[in-house]
Coordinates of C-alpha atoms and ligand atoms in Angstrom, one line a residue:
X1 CA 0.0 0.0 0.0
X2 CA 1.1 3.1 -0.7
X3 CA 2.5 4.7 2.7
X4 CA 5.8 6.8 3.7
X5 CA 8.1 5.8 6.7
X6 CA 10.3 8.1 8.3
X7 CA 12.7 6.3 10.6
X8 CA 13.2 7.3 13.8
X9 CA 11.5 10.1 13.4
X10 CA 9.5 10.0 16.5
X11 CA 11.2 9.9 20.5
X12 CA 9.5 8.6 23.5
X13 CA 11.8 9.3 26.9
X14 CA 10.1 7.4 29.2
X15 CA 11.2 5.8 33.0
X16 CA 14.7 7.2 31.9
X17 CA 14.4 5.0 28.6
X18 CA 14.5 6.9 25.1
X19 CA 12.6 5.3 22.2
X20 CA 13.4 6.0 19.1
X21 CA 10.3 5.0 16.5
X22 CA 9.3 5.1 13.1
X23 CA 6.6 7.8 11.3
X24 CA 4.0 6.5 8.8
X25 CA 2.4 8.7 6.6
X26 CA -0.5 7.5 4.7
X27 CA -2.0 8.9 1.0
X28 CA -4.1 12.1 2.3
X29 CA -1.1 13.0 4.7
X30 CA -2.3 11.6 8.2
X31 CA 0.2 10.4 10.1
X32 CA 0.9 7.9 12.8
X33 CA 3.8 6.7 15.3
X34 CA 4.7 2.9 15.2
X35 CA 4.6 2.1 18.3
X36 CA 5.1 -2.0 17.7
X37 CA 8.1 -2.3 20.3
X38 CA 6.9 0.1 22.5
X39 CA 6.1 -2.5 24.8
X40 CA 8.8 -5.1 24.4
X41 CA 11.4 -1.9 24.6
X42 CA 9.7 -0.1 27.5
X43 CA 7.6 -2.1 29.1
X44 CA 4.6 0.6 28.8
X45 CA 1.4 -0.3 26.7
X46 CA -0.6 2.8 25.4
X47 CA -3.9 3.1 26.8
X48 CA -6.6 4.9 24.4
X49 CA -10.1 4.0 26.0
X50 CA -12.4 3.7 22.6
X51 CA -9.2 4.1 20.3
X52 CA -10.3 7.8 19.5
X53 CA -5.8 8.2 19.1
X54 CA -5.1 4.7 17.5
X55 CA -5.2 3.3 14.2
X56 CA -5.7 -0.4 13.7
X57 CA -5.0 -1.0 10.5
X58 CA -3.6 0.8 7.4
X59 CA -6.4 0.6 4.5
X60 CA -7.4 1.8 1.3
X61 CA -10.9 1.4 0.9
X62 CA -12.0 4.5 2.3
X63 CA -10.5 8.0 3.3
X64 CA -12.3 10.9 5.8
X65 CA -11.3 14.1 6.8
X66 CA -13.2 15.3 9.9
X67 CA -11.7 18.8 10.3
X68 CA -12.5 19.0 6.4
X69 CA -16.0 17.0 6.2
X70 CA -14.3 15.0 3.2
X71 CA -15.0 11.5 2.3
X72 CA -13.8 9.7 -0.6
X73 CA -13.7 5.5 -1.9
X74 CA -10.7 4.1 -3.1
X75 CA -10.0 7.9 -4.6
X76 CA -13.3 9.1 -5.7
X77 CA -15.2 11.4 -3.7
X78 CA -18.3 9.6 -2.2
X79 CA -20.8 12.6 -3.5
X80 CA -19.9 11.8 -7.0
X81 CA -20.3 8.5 -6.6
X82 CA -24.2 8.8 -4.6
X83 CA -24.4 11.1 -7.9
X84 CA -23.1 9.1 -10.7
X85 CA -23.3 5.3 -9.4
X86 CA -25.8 2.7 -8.3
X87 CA -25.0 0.4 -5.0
X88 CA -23.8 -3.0 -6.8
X89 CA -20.9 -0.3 -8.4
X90 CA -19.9 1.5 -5.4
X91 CA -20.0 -2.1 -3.4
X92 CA -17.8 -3.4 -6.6
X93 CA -15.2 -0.4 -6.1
X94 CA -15.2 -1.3 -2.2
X95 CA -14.0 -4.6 -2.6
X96 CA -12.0 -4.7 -6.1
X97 CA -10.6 -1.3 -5.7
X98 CA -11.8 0.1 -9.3
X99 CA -15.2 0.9 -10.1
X100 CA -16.2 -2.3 -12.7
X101 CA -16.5 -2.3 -16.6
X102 CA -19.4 -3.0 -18.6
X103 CA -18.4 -6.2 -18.4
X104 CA -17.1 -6.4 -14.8
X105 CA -20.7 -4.7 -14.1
X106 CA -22.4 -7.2 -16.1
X107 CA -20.8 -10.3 -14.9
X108 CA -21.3 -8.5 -11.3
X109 CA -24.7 -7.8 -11.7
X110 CA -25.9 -11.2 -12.9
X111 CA -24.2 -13.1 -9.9
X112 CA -25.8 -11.0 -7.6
X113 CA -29.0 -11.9 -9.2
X114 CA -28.7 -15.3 -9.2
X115 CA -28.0 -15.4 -5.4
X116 CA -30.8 -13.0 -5.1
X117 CA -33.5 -15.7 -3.6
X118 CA -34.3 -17.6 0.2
X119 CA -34.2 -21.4 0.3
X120 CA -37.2 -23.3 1.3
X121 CA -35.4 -24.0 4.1
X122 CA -34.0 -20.5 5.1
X123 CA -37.9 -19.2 4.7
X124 CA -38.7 -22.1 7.4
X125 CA -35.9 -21.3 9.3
X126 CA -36.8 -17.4 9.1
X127 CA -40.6 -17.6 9.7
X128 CA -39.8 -19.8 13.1
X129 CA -38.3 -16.5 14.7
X130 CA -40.7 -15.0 16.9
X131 CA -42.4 -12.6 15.7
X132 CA -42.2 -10.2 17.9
X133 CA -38.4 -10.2 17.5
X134 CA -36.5 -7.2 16.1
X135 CA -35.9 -7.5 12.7
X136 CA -31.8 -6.7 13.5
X137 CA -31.8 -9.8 15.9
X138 CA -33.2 -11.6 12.9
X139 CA -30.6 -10.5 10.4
X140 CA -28.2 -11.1 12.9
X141 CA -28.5 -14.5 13.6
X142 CA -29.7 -15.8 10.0
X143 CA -26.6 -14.1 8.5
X144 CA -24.6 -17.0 11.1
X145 CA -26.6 -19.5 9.9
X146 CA -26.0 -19.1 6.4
X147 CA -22.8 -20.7 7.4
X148 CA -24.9 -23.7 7.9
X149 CA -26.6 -23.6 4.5
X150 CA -23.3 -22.5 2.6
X151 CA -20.1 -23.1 4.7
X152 CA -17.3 -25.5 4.1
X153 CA -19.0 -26.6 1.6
X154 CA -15.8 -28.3 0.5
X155 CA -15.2 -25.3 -2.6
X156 CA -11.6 -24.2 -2.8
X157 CA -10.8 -21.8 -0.3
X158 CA -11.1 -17.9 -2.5
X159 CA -14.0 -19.3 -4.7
X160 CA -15.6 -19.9 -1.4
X161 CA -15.0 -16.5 -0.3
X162 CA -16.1 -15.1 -3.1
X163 CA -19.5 -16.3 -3.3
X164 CA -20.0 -15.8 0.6
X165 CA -19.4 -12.4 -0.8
X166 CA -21.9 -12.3 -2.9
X167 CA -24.6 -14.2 -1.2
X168 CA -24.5 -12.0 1.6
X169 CA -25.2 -9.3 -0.9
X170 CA -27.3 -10.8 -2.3
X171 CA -29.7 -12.2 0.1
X172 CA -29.3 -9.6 2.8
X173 CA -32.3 -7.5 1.1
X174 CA -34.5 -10.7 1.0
X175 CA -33.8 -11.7 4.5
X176 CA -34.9 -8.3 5.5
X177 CA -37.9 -8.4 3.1
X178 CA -39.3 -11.8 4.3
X179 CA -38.9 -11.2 7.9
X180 CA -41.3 -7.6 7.3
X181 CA -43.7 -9.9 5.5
X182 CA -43.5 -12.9 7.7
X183 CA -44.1 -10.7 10.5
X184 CA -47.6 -9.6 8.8
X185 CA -48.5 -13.0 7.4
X186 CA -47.7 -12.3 4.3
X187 CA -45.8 -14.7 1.8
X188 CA -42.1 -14.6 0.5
X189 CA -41.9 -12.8 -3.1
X190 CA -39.4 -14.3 -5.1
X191 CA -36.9 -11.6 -6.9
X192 CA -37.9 -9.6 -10.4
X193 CA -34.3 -10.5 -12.1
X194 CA -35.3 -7.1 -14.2
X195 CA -34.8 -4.8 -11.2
X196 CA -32.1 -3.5 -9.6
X197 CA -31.3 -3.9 -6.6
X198 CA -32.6 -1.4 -4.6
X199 CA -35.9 -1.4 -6.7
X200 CA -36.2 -5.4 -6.1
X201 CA -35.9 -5.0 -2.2
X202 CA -38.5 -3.0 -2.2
X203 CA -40.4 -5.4 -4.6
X204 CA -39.8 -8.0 -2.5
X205 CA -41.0 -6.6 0.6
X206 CA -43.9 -4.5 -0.7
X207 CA -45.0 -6.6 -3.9
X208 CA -48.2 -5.8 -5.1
X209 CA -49.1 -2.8 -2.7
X210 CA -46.4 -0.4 -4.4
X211 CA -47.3 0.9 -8.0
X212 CA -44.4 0.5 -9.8
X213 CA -44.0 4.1 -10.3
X214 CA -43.9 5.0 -6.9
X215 CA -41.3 2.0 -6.1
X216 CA -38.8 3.4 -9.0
X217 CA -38.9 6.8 -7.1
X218 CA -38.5 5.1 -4.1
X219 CA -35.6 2.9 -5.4
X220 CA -33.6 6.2 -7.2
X221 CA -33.6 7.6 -3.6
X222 CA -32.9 3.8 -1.9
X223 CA -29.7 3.5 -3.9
X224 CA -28.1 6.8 -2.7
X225 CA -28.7 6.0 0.8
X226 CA -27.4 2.3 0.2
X227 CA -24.3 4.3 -1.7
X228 CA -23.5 7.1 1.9
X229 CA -24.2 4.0 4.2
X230 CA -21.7 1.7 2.1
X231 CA -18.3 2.3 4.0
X232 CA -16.8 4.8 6.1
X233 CA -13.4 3.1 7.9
X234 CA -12.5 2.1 11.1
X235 CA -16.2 2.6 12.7
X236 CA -17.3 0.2 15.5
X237 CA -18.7 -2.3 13.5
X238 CA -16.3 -2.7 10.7
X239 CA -13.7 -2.8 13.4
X240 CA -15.9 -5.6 15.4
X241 CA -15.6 -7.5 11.8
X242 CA -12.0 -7.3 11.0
X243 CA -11.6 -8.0 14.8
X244 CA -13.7 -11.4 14.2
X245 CA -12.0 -11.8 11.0
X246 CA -8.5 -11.9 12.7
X247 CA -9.4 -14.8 14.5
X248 CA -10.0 -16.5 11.1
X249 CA -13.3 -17.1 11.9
X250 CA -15.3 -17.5 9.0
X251 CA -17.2 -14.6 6.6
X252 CA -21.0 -15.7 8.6
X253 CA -19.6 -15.2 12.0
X254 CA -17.8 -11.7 11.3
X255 CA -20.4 -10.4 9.3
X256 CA -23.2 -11.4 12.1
X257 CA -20.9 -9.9 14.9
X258 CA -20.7 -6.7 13.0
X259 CA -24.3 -6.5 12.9
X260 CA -24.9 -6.3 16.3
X261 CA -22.2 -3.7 16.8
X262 CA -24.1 -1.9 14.2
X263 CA -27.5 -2.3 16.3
X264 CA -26.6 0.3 18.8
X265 CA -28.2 3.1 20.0
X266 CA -24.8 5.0 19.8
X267 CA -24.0 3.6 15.9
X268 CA -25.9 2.6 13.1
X269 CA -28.8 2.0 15.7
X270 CA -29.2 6.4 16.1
X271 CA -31.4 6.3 12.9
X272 CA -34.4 4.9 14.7
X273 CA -33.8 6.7 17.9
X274 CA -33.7 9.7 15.3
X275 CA -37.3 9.4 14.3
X276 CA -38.2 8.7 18.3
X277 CA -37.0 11.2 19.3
X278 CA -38.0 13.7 16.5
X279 CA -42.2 12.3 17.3
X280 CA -41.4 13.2 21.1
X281 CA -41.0 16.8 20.2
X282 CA -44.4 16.7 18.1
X283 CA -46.2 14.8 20.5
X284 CA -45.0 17.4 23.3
X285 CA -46.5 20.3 20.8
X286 CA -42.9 21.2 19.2
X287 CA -40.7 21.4 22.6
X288 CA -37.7 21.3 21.4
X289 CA -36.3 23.3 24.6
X290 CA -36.4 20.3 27.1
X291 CA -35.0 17.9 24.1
X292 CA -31.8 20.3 24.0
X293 CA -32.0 20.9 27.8
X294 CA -31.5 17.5 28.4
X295 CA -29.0 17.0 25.6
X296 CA -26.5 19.1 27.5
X297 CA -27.3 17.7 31.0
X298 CA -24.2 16.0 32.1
X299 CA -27.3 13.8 34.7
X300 CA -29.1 12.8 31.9
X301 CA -28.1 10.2 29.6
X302 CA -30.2 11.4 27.0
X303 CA -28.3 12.5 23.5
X304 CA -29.3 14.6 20.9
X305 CA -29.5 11.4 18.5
X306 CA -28.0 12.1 14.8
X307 CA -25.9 14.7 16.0
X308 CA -21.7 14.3 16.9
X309 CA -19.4 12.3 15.1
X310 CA -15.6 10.3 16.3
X311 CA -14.1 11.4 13.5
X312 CA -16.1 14.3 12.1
X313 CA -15.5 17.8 13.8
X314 CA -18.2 19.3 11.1
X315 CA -21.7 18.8 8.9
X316 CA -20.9 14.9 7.9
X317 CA -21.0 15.4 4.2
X318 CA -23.6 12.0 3.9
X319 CA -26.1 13.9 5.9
X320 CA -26.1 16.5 3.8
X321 CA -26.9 14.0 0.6
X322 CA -29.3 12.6 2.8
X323 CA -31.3 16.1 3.2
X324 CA -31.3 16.0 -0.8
X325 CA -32.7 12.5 -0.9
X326 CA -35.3 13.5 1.5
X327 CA -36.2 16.9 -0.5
X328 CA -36.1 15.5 -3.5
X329 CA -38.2 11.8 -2.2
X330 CA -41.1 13.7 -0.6
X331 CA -41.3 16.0 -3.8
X332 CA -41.5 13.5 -6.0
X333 CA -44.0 11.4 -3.5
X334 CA -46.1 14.0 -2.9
X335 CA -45.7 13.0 0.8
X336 CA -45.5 16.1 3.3
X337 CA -43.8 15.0 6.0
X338 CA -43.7 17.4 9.2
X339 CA -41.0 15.8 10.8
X340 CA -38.7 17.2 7.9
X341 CA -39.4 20.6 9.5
X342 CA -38.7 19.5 13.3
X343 CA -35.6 18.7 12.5
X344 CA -34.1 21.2 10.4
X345 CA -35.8 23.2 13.2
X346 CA -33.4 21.3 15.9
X347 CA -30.8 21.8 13.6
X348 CA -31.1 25.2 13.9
X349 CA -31.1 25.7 17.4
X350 CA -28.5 23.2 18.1
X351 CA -26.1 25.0 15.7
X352 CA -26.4 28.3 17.6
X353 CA -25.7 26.7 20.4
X354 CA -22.5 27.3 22.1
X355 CA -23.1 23.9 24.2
X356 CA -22.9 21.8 20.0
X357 CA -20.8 24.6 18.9
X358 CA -18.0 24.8 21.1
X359 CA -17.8 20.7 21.3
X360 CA -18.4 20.3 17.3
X361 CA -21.9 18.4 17.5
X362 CA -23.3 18.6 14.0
X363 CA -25.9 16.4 12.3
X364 CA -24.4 13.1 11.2
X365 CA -25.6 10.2 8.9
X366 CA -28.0 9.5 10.8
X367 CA -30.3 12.9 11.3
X368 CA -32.6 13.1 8.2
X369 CA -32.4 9.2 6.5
X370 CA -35.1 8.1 8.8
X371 CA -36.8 10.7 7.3
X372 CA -36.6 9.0 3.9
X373 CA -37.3 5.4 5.2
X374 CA -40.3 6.4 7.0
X375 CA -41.9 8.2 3.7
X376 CA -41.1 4.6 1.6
X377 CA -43.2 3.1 4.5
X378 CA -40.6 1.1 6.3
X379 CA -41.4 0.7 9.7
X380 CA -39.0 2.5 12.4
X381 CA -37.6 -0.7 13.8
X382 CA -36.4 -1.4 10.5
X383 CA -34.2 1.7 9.7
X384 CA -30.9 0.1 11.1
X385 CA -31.6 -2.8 8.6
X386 CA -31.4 -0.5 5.9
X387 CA -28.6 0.6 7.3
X388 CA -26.9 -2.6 7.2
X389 CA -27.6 -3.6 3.7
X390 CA -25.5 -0.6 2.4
X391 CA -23.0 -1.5 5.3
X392 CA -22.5 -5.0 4.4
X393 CA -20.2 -3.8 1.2
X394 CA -18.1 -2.1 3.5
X395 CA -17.5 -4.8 6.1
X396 CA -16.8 -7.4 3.7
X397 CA -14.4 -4.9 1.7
X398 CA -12.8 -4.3 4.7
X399 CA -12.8 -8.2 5.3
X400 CA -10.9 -8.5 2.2
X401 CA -8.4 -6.5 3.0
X402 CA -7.8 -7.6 6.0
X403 CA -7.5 -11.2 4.7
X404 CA -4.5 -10.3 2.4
X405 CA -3.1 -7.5 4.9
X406 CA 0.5 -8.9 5.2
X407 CA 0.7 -7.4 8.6
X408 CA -2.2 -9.4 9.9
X409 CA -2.4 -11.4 13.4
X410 CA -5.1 -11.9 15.8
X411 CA -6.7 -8.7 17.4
X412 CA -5.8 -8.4 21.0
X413 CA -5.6 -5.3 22.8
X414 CA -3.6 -5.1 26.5
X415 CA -5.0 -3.6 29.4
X416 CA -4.3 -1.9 32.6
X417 CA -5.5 -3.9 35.4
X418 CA -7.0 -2.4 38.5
X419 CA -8.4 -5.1 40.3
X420 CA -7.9 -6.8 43.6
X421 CA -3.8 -7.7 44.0
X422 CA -3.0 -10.9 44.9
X423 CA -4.8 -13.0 47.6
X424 CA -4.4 -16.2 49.8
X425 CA -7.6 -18.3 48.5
X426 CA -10.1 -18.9 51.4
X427 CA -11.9 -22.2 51.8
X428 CA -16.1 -21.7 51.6
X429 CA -16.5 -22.5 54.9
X430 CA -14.0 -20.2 56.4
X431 CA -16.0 -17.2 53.9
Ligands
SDX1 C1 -22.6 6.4 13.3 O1 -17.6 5.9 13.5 C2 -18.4 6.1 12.5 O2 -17.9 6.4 11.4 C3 -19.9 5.8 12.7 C4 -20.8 6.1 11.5 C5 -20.6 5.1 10.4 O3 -20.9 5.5 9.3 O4 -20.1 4.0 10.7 O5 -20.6 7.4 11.1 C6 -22.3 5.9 11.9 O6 -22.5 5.7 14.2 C7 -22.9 7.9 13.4 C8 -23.2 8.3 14.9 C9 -24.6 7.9 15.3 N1 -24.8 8.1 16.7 C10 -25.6 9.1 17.2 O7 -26.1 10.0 16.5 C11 -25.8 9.1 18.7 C12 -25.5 10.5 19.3 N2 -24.1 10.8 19.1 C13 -23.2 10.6 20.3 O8 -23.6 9.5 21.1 C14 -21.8 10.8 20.0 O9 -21.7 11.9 19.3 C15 -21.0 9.7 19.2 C16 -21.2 8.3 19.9 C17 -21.5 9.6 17.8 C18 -19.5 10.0 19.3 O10 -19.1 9.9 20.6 P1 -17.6 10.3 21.0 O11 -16.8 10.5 19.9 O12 -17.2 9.4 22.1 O13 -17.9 11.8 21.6 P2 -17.8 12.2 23.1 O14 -18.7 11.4 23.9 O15 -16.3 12.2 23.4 O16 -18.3 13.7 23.0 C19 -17.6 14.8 23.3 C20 -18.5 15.7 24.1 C21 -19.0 15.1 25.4 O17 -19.3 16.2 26.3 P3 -18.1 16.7 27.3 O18 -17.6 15.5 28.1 O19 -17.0 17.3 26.4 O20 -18.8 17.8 28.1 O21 -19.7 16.0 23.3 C22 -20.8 15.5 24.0 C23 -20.3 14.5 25.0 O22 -21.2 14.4 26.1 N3 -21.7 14.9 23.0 C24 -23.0 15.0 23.0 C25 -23.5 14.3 21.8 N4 -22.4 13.8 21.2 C26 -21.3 14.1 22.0 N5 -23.9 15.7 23.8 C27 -25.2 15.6 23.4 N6 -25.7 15.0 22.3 C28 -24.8 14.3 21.5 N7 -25.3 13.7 20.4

């Protein structure tokens, strides 16, 4: 990969020790200290609660600049791909590094395709879920049992990968589909091989009830929000998958763990918690006061959800394509939505807030896609599962990489330990 070292560019003095380490400096001119002997030649560890200061990896699937707002994939800059692109391209680019060919696209296209269905089997195993359950907790745990249906199947070792690749694609919309209709006693829809992919998720789930008119608006709008949710670096759940991954576990078990990292409230879950909390302020008549009041009270545990960012320290440049997917969905829909204008009214008041301000809180990803999803009539508990789908090029890019990283070894952090020292052991009946 392409990266700069410096040697011994960088001294630690330490306990009367002097280190002398290397510099790294990566494409887009971040840097980073190597710290790989630090321990073995000083006996300290670094220790970087939630790894805000430390890179795991070096990568070249995606680039950000907080300070900046800038993201780009594998060079090109992620609003001209939302722009130009439809999700099966941009997840191509992900994981091949160039955007495909006619004939890369084709052949691409037509895999997916044929993947694009659920088993007999998987639809029994699905519709046995409670059906209460969330729909996350069911993509979760079918994802690891695909491994059932498709792992070791005996098939040489990259051909496997690369159709656990593409089934995962593939059948990630379905899975999602099926569990909405299961859920409403409705039967599986088999895929429409003429639609793309966005358009034949929402074919699958909605069938019938959708004009197609109304579901090619929908699917435009669908494939931009796939295309800002595809990738976006070292996040918690992409880490949680090449941490899985280091471990050699197989594609199943990574990809299911990073879906549960992706279900939180603080992550890929905030889109949901978005909408909540965005139908508290109209049900309390448009008091957004006590929603910021509470925000900024250190006692309450209550965030603003959809606003702040780890990495950035300004707008995050998908939520402003989401606001343009949202303008230009309900337009087209006809749908006035009211919710549009409580939160650009929340924006406002946050942004002249010295509290967001002065700590850099701005709207993220998550703010205004709920928005979206809610006018295409998916239901709330859903929105993270959208999330995922665009997610899932992203972790198994990342997965890629990792695979062929020649640096790689198992993930496992050090700690500090502050627990009880040493003790004599005392026999129960002397307790
Ligand atoms: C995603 O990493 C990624 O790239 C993630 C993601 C992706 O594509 O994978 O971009 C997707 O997860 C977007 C984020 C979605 N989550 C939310 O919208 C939930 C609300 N946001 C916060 O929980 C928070 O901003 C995080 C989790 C996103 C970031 O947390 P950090 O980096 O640990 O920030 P922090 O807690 O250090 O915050 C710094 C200060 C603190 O106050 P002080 O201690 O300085 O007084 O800002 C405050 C925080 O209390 N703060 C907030 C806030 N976010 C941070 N206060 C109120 N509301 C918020 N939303």
């Amino acid at each position: 990969m392409n990266i700069d070292t410096t040697k011994d560019a960088a001294k630690l003095e330490v306990n009367g020790k002097t280190l002398v380490m290397d510099t790294i400096r990566g494409v887009e001119n971040e840097q980073a200290i190597n710290s790989l002997n630090l321990r073995k030649e000083t006996g300290y560890i670094n220790l970087d609660p939630g790894y805000g200061n430390t890179g795991s990896c070096v990568s070249g699937v995606t680039f950000l600049d907080g300070e900046k707002g800038v993201i780009h994939h594998r060079g090109y800059e992620l609003k001209e791909l939302a722009a130009n692109c439809n999700f099966l391209e941009v997840a191509y680019l992900l994981m091949n590094g160039e955007l495909p060919n006619t004939a890369e696209y084709k052949q691409w296209n037509s895999q997916i395709s044929e993947n694009s269905y659920l088993g007999p089997s998987l639809q029994i195993l699905l519709n046995h879920y409670p059906s209460r359950s969330h729909p996350m907790s069911v993509l979760a745990s079918v994802v690891l049992s695909l491994n059932g249906f498709y792992g070791d199947l005996g098939e040489e070792r990259f051909y496997q990968l690369d159709m656990d690749v593409v089934r995962l694609i593939a059948k990630t919309p379905l899975i999602a589909a099926h569990d909405y209709r299961r859920k409403r006693g409705m039967q599986y829809i088999p895929s429409d091989p003429t639609l793309g992919y966005a358009e034949n998720f929402l074919h699958s789930m909605f069938g019938v009830n959708l004009s197609p008119e109304r579901r090619k608006i929908m699917a435009d709008s669908l494939e931009k929000l796939l295309i800002i949710h595809a990738d976006h670096e070292q996040n918690c759940s992409t880490s949680t998958v090449r941490m899985i991954s280091s471990s050699d576990a197989n594609v199943y078990a990574a990809i299911g763990g990073g879906i549960g990292a992706l279900w939180g409230p603080l992550h890929g879950g905030a889109n949901e918690a978005v909408i909540k909390m965005l139908e508290y302020i109209q049900m309390h008549d448009g008091d957004l006061a006590s929603v910021i009041k509470r925000a900024k009270d250190k006692n309450d545990p209550f965030k603003l959800m959809g606003f702040g960012h780890r990495v950035y320290k300004t707008y995050d440049p998908r939520a402003t394509i989401a606001k343009s997917v949202v303008d230009d969905l309900l337009e087209k829909l006809g749908v006035d939505e009211p919710l549009v204008d409580t939160a650009m009214e929340l924006e406002k008041i946050a942004l002249e807030d010295d509290y967001f301000v002065s700590r850099n809180l701005y709207p993220n990803v998550d703010f205004y896609t709920g928005i979206a999803y809610k006018a295409m009539g998916i239901p709330k508990e859903m929105f993270t599962v959208m999330f995922t789908m665009g997610r899932m090029a992203g972790w198994l890019a990342h997965l890629l990489e990792f695979r062929e990283d020649e640096h790689r070894r198992i993930c496992r952090p050090r700690q500090i330990y502050a627990g009880s020292p040493m003790r004599d052991f005392v026999p129960l009946d002397k307790r």
